Amino acid sequence: MEVINTSGRRKTSVARIYMTAGQGNITINGKDIKAYFPNEVLQTIVNQPFQTLDLIGKYDVTANLKGGGVSGQAEALRLAISKALVVENAETKSVLRKEGFVTRDPRMVERKKFGKRKARRSFQFSKR
């Protein structure tokens, strides 16, 4: 198997991955997954495509993550891994799509408007 190169995005996070056959090592920005995502929930999110297809320990993933927060980065990485698994075996797409791993989540933070405190929240009103 050659190297499969895919990318995934979520909010403002971008994940670029290189997947090869291996022992299941996941390296993110030069660190192991347990060092980069110490939270068990985030590690589970990243490994969901492998768990769904019973492929844990079959592929090595080297990832470059950039932008956003930790949950956005974890979900961007999950999308990139799912896309790489679909490139490797197109028959897995229906199973991954049913779980919602192949669809990019389009939700982004709404911009702040002038005259408002946040995107929709107004300043506190007081009658004096």
Short mmCIF file of N, CA, C and O in Angstrom, two decimals:
data_model
loop_
_atom_site.label_atom_id
_atom_site.label_comp_id
_atom_site.label_asym_id
_atom_site.label_seq_id
_atom_site.Cartn_x
_atom_site.Cartn_y
_atom_site.Cartn_z
N MET A 1 0.85 -1.19 0.00
CA MET A 1 0.00 0.00 0.00
C MET A 1 0.89 1.25 0.00
O MET A 1 1.83 1.35 0.77
N GLU A 2 0.56 2.17 -0.87
CA GLU A 2 1.30 3.43 -0.91
C GLU A 2 0.75 4.40 0.13
O GLU A 2 -0.21 4.11 0.83
N VAL A 3 1.34 5.56 0.20
CA VAL A 3 0.89 6.58 1.15
C VAL A 3 -0.37 7.25 0.60
O VAL A 3 -0.42 7.64 -0.56
N ILE A 4 -1.39 7.35 1.45
CA ILE A 4 -2.63 8.02 1.08
C ILE A 4 -2.63 9.39 1.75
O ILE A 4 -2.46 9.49 2.98
N ASN A 5 -2.81 10.44 0.97
CA ASN A 5 -2.76 11.81 1.47
C ASN A 5 -4.17 12.41 1.34
O ASN A 5 -4.69 12.53 0.24
N THR A 6 -4.77 12.78 2.48
CA THR A 6 -6.09 13.43 2.45
C THR A 6 -6.10 14.56 3.47
O THR A 6 -5.19 14.69 4.28
N SER A 7 -7.17 15.35 3.42
CA SER A 7 -7.31 16.44 4.39
C SER A 7 -8.73 16.48 4.91
O SER A 7 -9.66 15.98 4.26
N GLY A 8 -8.89 17.07 6.09
CA GLY A 8 -10.21 17.23 6.68
C GLY A 8 -10.28 18.57 7.37
O GLY A 8 -9.26 19.09 7.82
N ARG A 9 -11.48 19.14 7.44
CA ARG A 9 -11.65 20.45 8.06
C ARG A 9 -12.85 20.45 8.99
O ARG A 9 -13.81 19.72 8.77
N ARG A 10 -12.77 21.29 10.04
CA ARG A 10 -13.89 21.48 10.96
C ARG A 10 -13.69 22.82 11.63
O ARG A 10 -12.62 23.07 12.18
N LYS A 11 -14.70 23.68 11.60
CA LYS A 11 -14.60 25.06 12.08
C LYS A 11 -13.41 25.71 11.40
O LYS A 11 -13.39 25.83 10.18
N THR A 12 -12.39 26.14 12.15
CA THR A 12 -11.22 26.74 11.50
C THR A 12 -10.02 25.80 11.52
O THR A 12 -8.91 26.21 11.19
N SER A 13 -10.22 24.54 11.89
CA SER A 13 -9.12 23.58 11.96
C SER A 13 -8.94 22.87 10.63
O SER A 13 -9.91 22.56 9.94
N VAL A 14 -7.68 22.60 10.30
CA VAL A 14 -7.35 21.87 9.08
C VAL A 14 -6.43 20.72 9.46
O VAL A 14 -5.44 20.91 10.17
N ALA A 15 -6.77 19.51 9.00
CA ALA A 15 -5.94 18.33 9.24
C ALA A 15 -5.47 17.78 7.91
O ALA A 15 -6.28 17.52 7.03
N ARG A 16 -4.15 17.64 7.76
CA ARG A 16 -3.58 16.99 6.58
C ARG A 16 -2.93 15.70 7.06
O ARG A 16 -2.09 15.74 7.96
N ILE A 17 -3.31 14.57 6.47
CA ILE A 17 -2.78 13.29 6.96
C ILE A 17 -2.11 12.50 5.85
O ILE A 17 -2.41 12.68 4.66
N TYR A 18 -1.21 11.63 6.28
CA TYR A 18 -0.52 10.68 5.41
C TYR A 18 -0.70 9.32 6.06
O TYR A 18 -0.20 9.10 7.17
N MET A 19 -1.45 8.43 5.41
CA MET A 19 -1.79 7.13 6.00
C MET A 19 -1.10 6.01 5.24
O MET A 19 -1.14 5.97 4.00
N THR A 20 -0.46 5.12 5.97
CA THR A 20 0.20 3.95 5.40
C THR A 20 -0.19 2.72 6.21
O THR A 20 -0.69 2.84 7.33
N ALA A 21 0.04 1.55 5.65
CA ALA A 21 -0.18 0.31 6.40
C ALA A 21 0.86 0.24 7.51
O ALA A 21 2.02 0.60 7.31
N GLY A 22 0.47 -0.21 8.69
CA GLY A 22 1.41 -0.25 9.81
C GLY A 22 0.83 -0.87 11.06
O GLY A 22 -0.06 -1.72 10.99
N GLN A 23 1.32 -0.40 12.20
CA GLN A 23 0.94 -0.98 13.50
C GLN A 23 -0.11 -0.17 14.26
O GLN A 23 -0.41 -0.48 15.40
N GLY A 24 -0.62 0.89 13.69
CA GLY A 24 -1.64 1.68 14.37
C GLY A 24 -1.09 2.89 15.10
O GLY A 24 -1.75 3.42 15.99
N ASN A 25 0.11 3.34 14.74
CA ASN A 25 0.68 4.54 15.36
C ASN A 25 0.05 5.78 14.75
O ASN A 25 -0.02 5.91 13.54
N ILE A 26 -0.37 6.70 15.61
CA ILE A 26 -0.92 7.98 15.15
C ILE A 26 -0.02 9.08 15.69
O ILE A 26 0.11 9.24 16.92
N THR A 27 0.63 9.80 14.78
CA THR A 27 1.53 10.89 15.15
C THR A 27 0.93 12.20 14.67
O THR A 27 0.60 12.33 13.49
N ILE A 28 0.80 13.16 15.58
CA ILE A 28 0.20 14.45 15.25
C ILE A 28 1.21 15.54 15.56
O ILE A 28 1.63 15.70 16.72
N ASN A 29 1.60 16.30 14.55
CA ASN A 29 2.58 17.38 14.70
C ASN A 29 3.84 16.92 15.44
O ASN A 29 4.37 17.62 16.30
N GLY A 30 4.29 15.70 15.15
CA GLY A 30 5.51 15.16 15.77
C GLY A 30 5.30 14.54 17.13
O GLY A 30 6.25 14.03 17.72
N LYS A 31 4.08 14.55 17.66
CA LYS A 31 3.80 13.97 18.98
C LYS A 31 2.88 12.77 18.83
O LYS A 31 2.12 12.67 17.88
N ASP A 32 2.92 11.88 19.81
CA ASP A 32 2.00 10.74 19.85
C ASP A 32 0.59 11.26 20.17
O ASP A 32 0.44 12.32 20.78
N ILE A 33 -0.42 10.49 19.78
CA ILE A 33 -1.80 10.92 20.00
C ILE A 33 -2.11 11.11 21.48
O ILE A 33 -2.83 12.03 21.86
N LYS A 34 -1.51 10.28 22.34
CA LYS A 34 -1.79 10.39 23.78
C LYS A 34 -1.17 11.66 24.37
O LYS A 34 -1.67 12.21 25.34
N ALA A 35 -0.09 12.16 23.75
CA ALA A 35 0.52 13.41 24.22
C ALA A 35 -0.21 14.61 23.64
O ALA A 35 -0.36 15.63 24.33
N TYR A 36 -0.67 14.52 22.39
CA TYR A 36 -1.32 15.66 21.75
C TYR A 36 -2.76 15.83 22.24
O TYR A 36 -3.21 16.94 22.47
N PHE A 37 -3.49 14.70 22.35
CA PHE A 37 -4.86 14.72 22.88
C PHE A 37 -4.88 13.91 24.18
O PHE A 37 -5.22 12.72 24.17
N PRO A 38 -4.53 14.51 25.34
CA PRO A 38 -4.54 13.74 26.58
C PRO A 38 -5.94 13.32 27.01
O PRO A 38 -6.10 12.37 27.77
N ASN A 39 -6.97 13.99 26.49
CA ASN A 39 -8.35 13.68 26.84
C ASN A 39 -8.79 12.40 26.10
O ASN A 39 -8.66 12.29 24.89
N GLU A 40 -9.33 11.45 26.85
CA GLU A 40 -9.76 10.17 26.27
C GLU A 40 -10.87 10.35 25.23
O GLU A 40 -10.94 9.62 24.25
N VAL A 41 -11.75 11.32 25.46
CA VAL A 41 -12.87 11.55 24.54
C VAL A 41 -12.35 11.95 23.17
O VAL A 41 -12.83 11.47 22.13
N LEU A 42 -11.35 12.83 23.13
CA LEU A 42 -10.79 13.27 21.85
C LEU A 42 -10.07 12.14 21.14
O LEU A 42 -10.13 12.02 19.92
N GLN A 43 -9.39 11.28 21.90
CA GLN A 43 -8.73 10.11 21.30
C GLN A 43 -9.77 9.17 20.70
O GLN A 43 -9.56 8.61 19.63
N THR A 44 -10.90 9.02 21.38
CA THR A 44 -11.98 8.17 20.87
C THR A 44 -12.55 8.74 19.59
O THR A 44 -12.82 8.00 18.64
N ILE A 45 -12.73 10.08 19.53
CA ILE A 45 -13.25 10.73 18.32
C ILE A 45 -12.34 10.44 17.14
O ILE A 45 -12.79 10.11 16.04
N VAL A 46 -11.02 10.54 17.35
CA VAL A 46 -10.06 10.31 16.27
C VAL A 46 -10.10 8.86 15.81
O VAL A 46 -10.00 8.58 14.61
N ASN A 47 -10.28 7.92 16.74
CA ASN A 47 -10.24 6.49 16.39
C ASN A 47 -11.58 5.92 15.94
O ASN A 47 -11.66 4.75 15.58
N GLN A 48 -12.65 6.72 15.92
CA GLN A 48 -13.98 6.21 15.56
C GLN A 48 -14.04 5.54 14.19
O GLN A 48 -14.65 4.48 14.07
N PRO A 49 -13.43 6.10 13.13
CA PRO A 49 -13.51 5.40 11.83
C PRO A 49 -12.86 4.01 11.87
O PRO A 49 -13.38 3.06 11.28
N PHE A 50 -11.73 3.89 12.57
CA PHE A 50 -11.07 2.59 12.69
C PHE A 50 -11.92 1.61 13.49
O PHE A 50 -12.03 0.43 13.15
N GLN A 51 -12.55 2.09 14.58
CA GLN A 51 -13.39 1.23 15.41
C GLN A 51 -14.62 0.76 14.65
O GLN A 51 -15.03 -0.40 14.77
N THR A 52 -15.20 1.64 13.84
CA THR A 52 -16.40 1.29 13.08
C THR A 52 -16.11 0.17 12.09
O THR A 52 -16.92 -0.73 11.89
N LEU A 53 -14.92 0.20 11.46
CA LEU A 53 -14.55 -0.79 10.44
C LEU A 53 -13.69 -1.92 10.98
O LEU A 53 -13.22 -2.76 10.21
N ASP A 54 -13.47 -1.96 12.31
CA ASP A 54 -12.61 -2.97 12.95
C ASP A 54 -11.21 -3.01 12.32
O ASP A 54 -10.68 -4.06 11.99
N LEU A 55 -10.61 -1.83 12.16
CA LEU A 55 -9.28 -1.72 11.55
C LEU A 55 -8.27 -1.12 12.52
O LEU A 55 -7.25 -0.58 12.09
N ILE A 56 -8.52 -1.22 13.83
CA ILE A 56 -7.59 -0.65 14.81
C ILE A 56 -6.27 -1.43 14.75
O ILE A 56 -6.24 -2.65 14.77
N GLY A 57 -5.17 -0.68 14.63
CA GLY A 57 -3.85 -1.30 14.56
C GLY A 57 -3.41 -1.71 13.18
O GLY A 57 -2.39 -2.38 13.03
N LYS A 58 -4.15 -1.34 12.14
CA LYS A 58 -3.79 -1.74 10.78
C LYS A 58 -3.08 -0.63 10.00
O LYS A 58 -2.39 -0.90 9.03
N TYR A 59 -3.27 0.64 10.40
CA TYR A 59 -2.72 1.77 9.64
C TYR A 59 -1.95 2.71 10.55
O TYR A 59 -2.34 2.93 11.70
N ASP A 60 -0.86 3.25 10.01
CA ASP A 60 -0.13 4.33 10.68
C ASP A 60 -0.59 5.65 10.07
O ASP A 60 -0.71 5.77 8.85
N VAL A 61 -0.80 6.64 10.93
CA VAL A 61 -1.26 7.96 10.47
C VAL A 61 -0.28 9.01 10.96
O VAL A 61 0.05 9.06 12.15
N THR A 62 0.21 9.82 10.02
CA THR A 62 1.01 10.99 10.36
C THR A 62 0.18 12.21 9.97
O THR A 62 -0.22 12.32 8.82
N ALA A 63 -0.07 13.11 10.93
CA ALA A 63 -0.98 14.22 10.68
C ALA A 63 -0.33 15.56 11.00
O ALA A 63 0.48 15.65 11.93
N ASN A 64 -0.70 16.56 10.22
CA ASN A 64 -0.36 17.95 10.52
C ASN A 64 -1.68 18.66 10.82
O ASN A 64 -2.54 18.73 9.96
N LEU A 65 -1.81 19.17 12.04
CA LEU A 65 -3.02 19.87 12.45
C LEU A 65 -2.70 21.34 12.65
O LEU A 65 -1.64 21.70 13.15
N LYS A 66 -3.66 22.18 12.25
CA LYS A 66 -3.42 23.61 12.30
C LYS A 66 -4.74 24.33 12.54
O LYS A 66 -5.75 23.94 11.97
N GLY A 67 -4.73 25.33 13.40
CA GLY A 67 -5.88 26.20 13.60
C GLY A 67 -6.93 25.62 14.53
O GLY A 67 -6.99 24.42 14.77
N GLY A 68 -7.76 26.49 15.06
CA GLY A 68 -8.91 26.07 15.87
C GLY A 68 -8.52 25.56 17.25
O GLY A 68 -7.40 25.72 17.70
N GLY A 69 -9.48 24.91 17.89
CA GLY A 69 -9.28 24.34 19.22
C GLY A 69 -9.15 22.83 19.14
O GLY A 69 -9.14 22.24 18.06
N VAL A 70 -9.05 22.19 20.30
CA VAL A 70 -8.77 20.77 20.32
C VAL A 70 -9.92 19.93 19.77
O VAL A 70 -9.68 18.95 19.05
N SER A 71 -11.16 20.27 20.07
CA SER A 71 -12.28 19.46 19.58
C SER A 71 -12.43 19.61 18.07
O SER A 71 -12.69 18.64 17.36
N GLY A 72 -12.24 20.83 17.56
CA GLY A 72 -12.29 21.04 16.12
C GLY A 72 -11.18 20.29 15.41
O GLY A 72 -11.38 19.71 14.34
N GLN A 73 -9.99 20.26 16.01
CA GLN A 73 -8.88 19.54 15.41
C GLN A 73 -9.13 18.03 15.42
O GLN A 73 -8.84 17.35 14.44
N ALA A 74 -9.70 17.51 16.51
CA ALA A 74 -9.99 16.08 16.58
C ALA A 74 -11.02 15.68 15.52
O ALA A 74 -10.88 14.65 14.86
N GLU A 75 -12.05 16.50 15.32
CA GLU A 75 -13.07 16.17 14.34
C GLU A 75 -12.56 16.36 12.91
O GLU A 75 -12.96 15.62 12.00
N ALA A 76 -11.65 17.31 12.69
CA ALA A 76 -11.03 17.46 11.38
C ALA A 76 -10.17 16.24 11.06
O ALA A 76 -10.17 15.73 9.93
N LEU A 77 -9.47 15.74 12.07
CA LEU A 77 -8.64 14.54 11.89
C LEU A 77 -9.50 13.32 11.62
O LEU A 77 -9.16 12.48 10.77
N ARG A 78 -10.64 13.22 12.29
CA ARG A 78 -11.57 12.10 12.04
C ARG A 78 -12.07 12.12 10.61
O ARG A 78 -12.12 11.06 9.95
N LEU A 79 -12.41 13.29 10.08
CA LEU A 79 -12.86 13.41 8.70
C LEU A 79 -11.75 13.01 7.73
O LEU A 79 -11.99 12.29 6.75
N ALA A 80 -10.52 13.45 7.98
CA ALA A 80 -9.40 13.12 7.10
C ALA A 80 -9.13 11.62 7.09
O ALA A 80 -8.89 11.03 6.02
N ILE A 81 -9.19 10.98 8.25
CA ILE A 81 -8.97 9.53 8.33
C ILE A 81 -10.08 8.80 7.59
O ILE A 81 -9.83 7.83 6.86
N SER A 82 -11.32 9.25 7.75
CA SER A 82 -12.44 8.61 7.05
C SER A 82 -12.28 8.72 5.54
O SER A 82 -12.52 7.75 4.81
N LYS A 83 -11.86 9.90 5.06
CA LYS A 83 -11.65 10.07 3.62
C LYS A 83 -10.53 9.17 3.11
O LYS A 83 -10.62 8.63 2.01
N ALA A 84 -9.48 9.00 3.92
CA ALA A 84 -8.37 8.12 3.52
C ALA A 84 -8.82 6.66 3.46
O ALA A 84 -8.42 5.92 2.55
N LEU A 85 -9.67 6.24 4.40
CA LEU A 85 -10.17 4.87 4.38
C LEU A 85 -11.07 4.63 3.17
O LEU A 85 -11.09 3.53 2.61
N VAL A 86 -11.81 5.66 2.75
CA VAL A 86 -12.66 5.53 1.56
C VAL A 86 -11.78 5.42 0.31
O VAL A 86 -12.10 4.66 -0.61
N VAL A 87 -10.68 6.18 0.27
CA VAL A 87 -9.76 6.08 -0.87
C VAL A 87 -9.15 4.69 -0.93
O VAL A 87 -9.00 4.10 -2.01
N GLU A 88 -8.82 4.13 0.24
CA GLU A 88 -8.23 2.79 0.30
C GLU A 88 -9.23 1.72 -0.14
O GLU A 88 -8.89 0.81 -0.88
N ASN A 89 -10.48 1.82 0.32
CA ASN A 89 -11.50 0.82 -0.02
C ASN A 89 -12.84 1.54 -0.16
O ASN A 89 -13.44 1.94 0.83
N ALA A 90 -13.31 1.69 -1.38
CA ALA A 90 -14.52 2.47 -1.65
C ALA A 90 -15.78 1.82 -1.06
O ALA A 90 -16.79 2.50 -0.87
N GLU A 91 -15.75 0.53 -0.76
CA GLU A 91 -16.93 -0.15 -0.21
C GLU A 91 -17.23 0.28 1.22
O GLU A 91 -18.34 0.10 1.71
N THR A 92 -16.25 0.87 1.89
CA THR A 92 -16.46 1.30 3.28
C THR A 92 -17.21 2.62 3.37
O THR A 92 -17.62 3.01 4.46
N LYS A 93 -17.41 3.29 2.25
CA LYS A 93 -18.01 4.63 2.27
C LYS A 93 -19.43 4.62 2.84
O LYS A 93 -19.80 5.50 3.62
N SER A 94 -20.23 3.62 2.49
CA SER A 94 -21.61 3.58 2.96
C SER A 94 -21.68 3.40 4.47
O SER A 94 -22.51 4.02 5.15
N VAL A 95 -20.77 2.58 5.03
CA VAL A 95 -20.75 2.36 6.49
C VAL A 95 -20.32 3.64 7.20
O VAL A 95 -20.94 4.05 8.19
N LEU A 96 -19.29 4.30 6.69
CA LEU A 96 -18.81 5.53 7.31
C LEU A 96 -19.80 6.67 7.14
O LEU A 96 -19.96 7.51 8.02
N ARG A 97 -20.49 6.71 6.00
CA ARG A 97 -21.48 7.77 5.78
C ARG A 97 -22.64 7.61 6.75
O ARG A 97 -23.19 8.59 7.24
N LYS A 98 -23.05 6.36 7.02
CA LYS A 98 -24.15 6.11 7.94
C LYS A 98 -23.82 6.63 9.35
O LYS A 98 -24.69 7.13 10.05
N GLU A 99 -22.55 6.55 9.73
CA GLU A 99 -22.11 7.06 11.02
C GLU A 99 -21.88 8.58 11.00
O GLU A 99 -21.69 9.19 12.05
N GLY A 100 -21.85 9.17 9.80
CA GLY A 100 -21.68 10.62 9.67
C GLY A 100 -20.23 11.06 9.66
O GLY A 100 -19.93 12.22 9.94
N PHE A 101 -19.29 10.17 9.33
CA PHE A 101 -17.87 10.49 9.37
C PHE A 101 -17.35 11.06 8.06
O PHE A 101 -16.24 11.59 8.01
N VAL A 102 -18.11 10.94 6.96
CA VAL A 102 -17.62 11.38 5.65
C VAL A 102 -18.08 12.80 5.34
O VAL A 102 -17.53 13.47 4.48
N THR A 103 -19.09 13.30 6.06
CA THR A 103 -19.65 14.61 5.79
C THR A 103 -18.92 15.70 6.57
O THR A 103 -18.72 15.56 7.77
N ARG A 104 -18.52 16.76 5.87
CA ARG A 104 -17.88 17.88 6.55
C ARG A 104 -18.95 18.70 7.24
O ARG A 104 -19.96 19.07 6.65
N ASP A 105 -18.75 19.00 8.52
CA ASP A 105 -19.69 19.79 9.29
C ASP A 105 -19.51 21.27 8.91
O ASP A 105 -18.45 21.84 9.17
N PRO A 106 -20.49 21.92 8.28
CA PRO A 106 -20.29 23.26 7.75
C PRO A 106 -20.45 24.38 8.78
O PRO A 106 -20.26 25.55 8.46
N ARG A 107 -20.80 24.04 10.03
CA ARG A 107 -21.07 25.09 11.02
C ARG A 107 -19.80 25.86 11.38
O ARG A 107 -18.78 25.28 11.70
N MET A 108 -19.89 27.19 11.28
CA MET A 108 -18.78 28.07 11.63
C MET A 108 -19.30 29.10 12.63
O MET A 108 -20.50 29.31 12.76
N VAL A 109 -18.38 29.77 13.32
CA VAL A 109 -18.76 30.82 14.26
C VAL A 109 -19.29 32.01 13.48
O VAL A 109 -18.70 32.44 12.49
N GLU A 110 -20.44 32.52 13.93
CA GLU A 110 -21.03 33.68 13.27
C GLU A 110 -20.27 34.94 13.64
O GLU A 110 -19.83 35.10 14.78
N ARG A 111 -20.08 35.82 12.68
CA ARG A 111 -19.28 37.01 12.95
C ARG A 111 -20.01 38.00 13.84
O ARG A 111 -21.24 38.05 13.88
N LYS A 112 -19.23 38.80 14.56
CA LYS A 112 -19.80 39.84 15.42
C LYS A 112 -20.32 40.98 14.56
O LYS A 112 -19.68 41.38 13.60
N LYS A 113 -21.52 41.49 14.91
CA LYS A 113 -22.10 42.62 14.18
C LYS A 113 -21.85 43.91 14.96
O LYS A 113 -21.79 43.88 16.18
N PHE A 114 -21.77 45.01 14.24
CA PHE A 114 -21.59 46.29 14.92
C PHE A 114 -22.88 46.65 15.65
O PHE A 114 -23.97 46.28 15.23
N GLY A 115 -22.75 47.35 16.76
CA GLY A 115 -23.91 47.71 17.57
C GLY A 115 -24.40 46.58 18.46
O GLY A 115 -25.40 46.71 19.15
N LYS A 116 -23.70 45.45 18.45
CA LYS A 116 -24.05 44.30 19.30
C LYS A 116 -22.83 43.92 20.13
O LYS A 116 -21.70 44.24 19.78
N ARG A 117 -23.09 43.19 21.22
CA ARG A 117 -21.99 42.74 22.06
C ARG A 117 -21.30 41.53 21.47
O ARG A 117 -20.08 41.39 21.57
N LYS A 118 -22.08 40.64 20.89
CA LYS A 118 -21.55 39.46 20.20
C LYS A 118 -22.27 39.39 18.85
O LYS A 118 -22.67 40.41 18.31
N ALA A 119 -22.44 38.18 18.30
CA ALA A 119 -23.08 38.07 17.00
C ALA A 119 -24.55 38.50 17.06
O ALA A 119 -25.03 39.22 16.19
N ARG A 120 -25.25 38.06 18.10
CA ARG A 120 -26.67 38.40 18.23
C ARG A 120 -27.02 39.02 19.58
O ARG A 120 -28.06 39.66 19.70
N ARG A 121 -26.18 38.83 20.56
CA ARG A 121 -26.42 39.35 21.91
C ARG A 121 -26.29 40.86 21.92
O ARG A 121 -25.30 41.41 21.47
N SER A 122 -27.32 41.54 22.46
CA SER A 122 -27.30 42.99 22.55
C SER A 122 -26.67 43.42 23.86
O SER A 122 -26.53 42.62 24.78
N PHE A 123 -26.33 44.70 23.94
CA PHE A 123 -25.86 45.24 25.19
C PHE A 123 -27.01 45.30 26.19
O PHE A 123 -28.18 45.34 25.79
N GLN A 124 -26.70 45.29 27.47
CA GLN A 124 -27.74 45.32 28.48
C GLN A 124 -28.47 46.67 28.42
O GLN A 124 -27.86 47.72 28.31
N PHE A 125 -29.79 46.58 28.48
CA PHE A 125 -30.61 47.79 28.42
C PHE A 125 -31.06 48.16 29.83
O PHE A 125 -31.53 47.32 30.58
N SER A 126 -30.89 49.43 30.17
CA SER A 126 -31.39 49.89 31.46
C SER A 126 -32.06 51.24 31.26
O SER A 126 -31.52 52.13 30.61
N LYS A 127 -33.27 51.39 31.84
CA LYS A 127 -34.01 52.64 31.76
C LYS A 127 -33.59 53.51 32.94
O LYS A 127 -33.72 53.11 34.08
N ARG A 128 -33.06 54.69 32.65
CA ARG A 128 -32.63 55.56 33.75
C ARG A 128 -33.45 56.80 33.82
O ARG A 128 -33.93 57.37 32.97
#
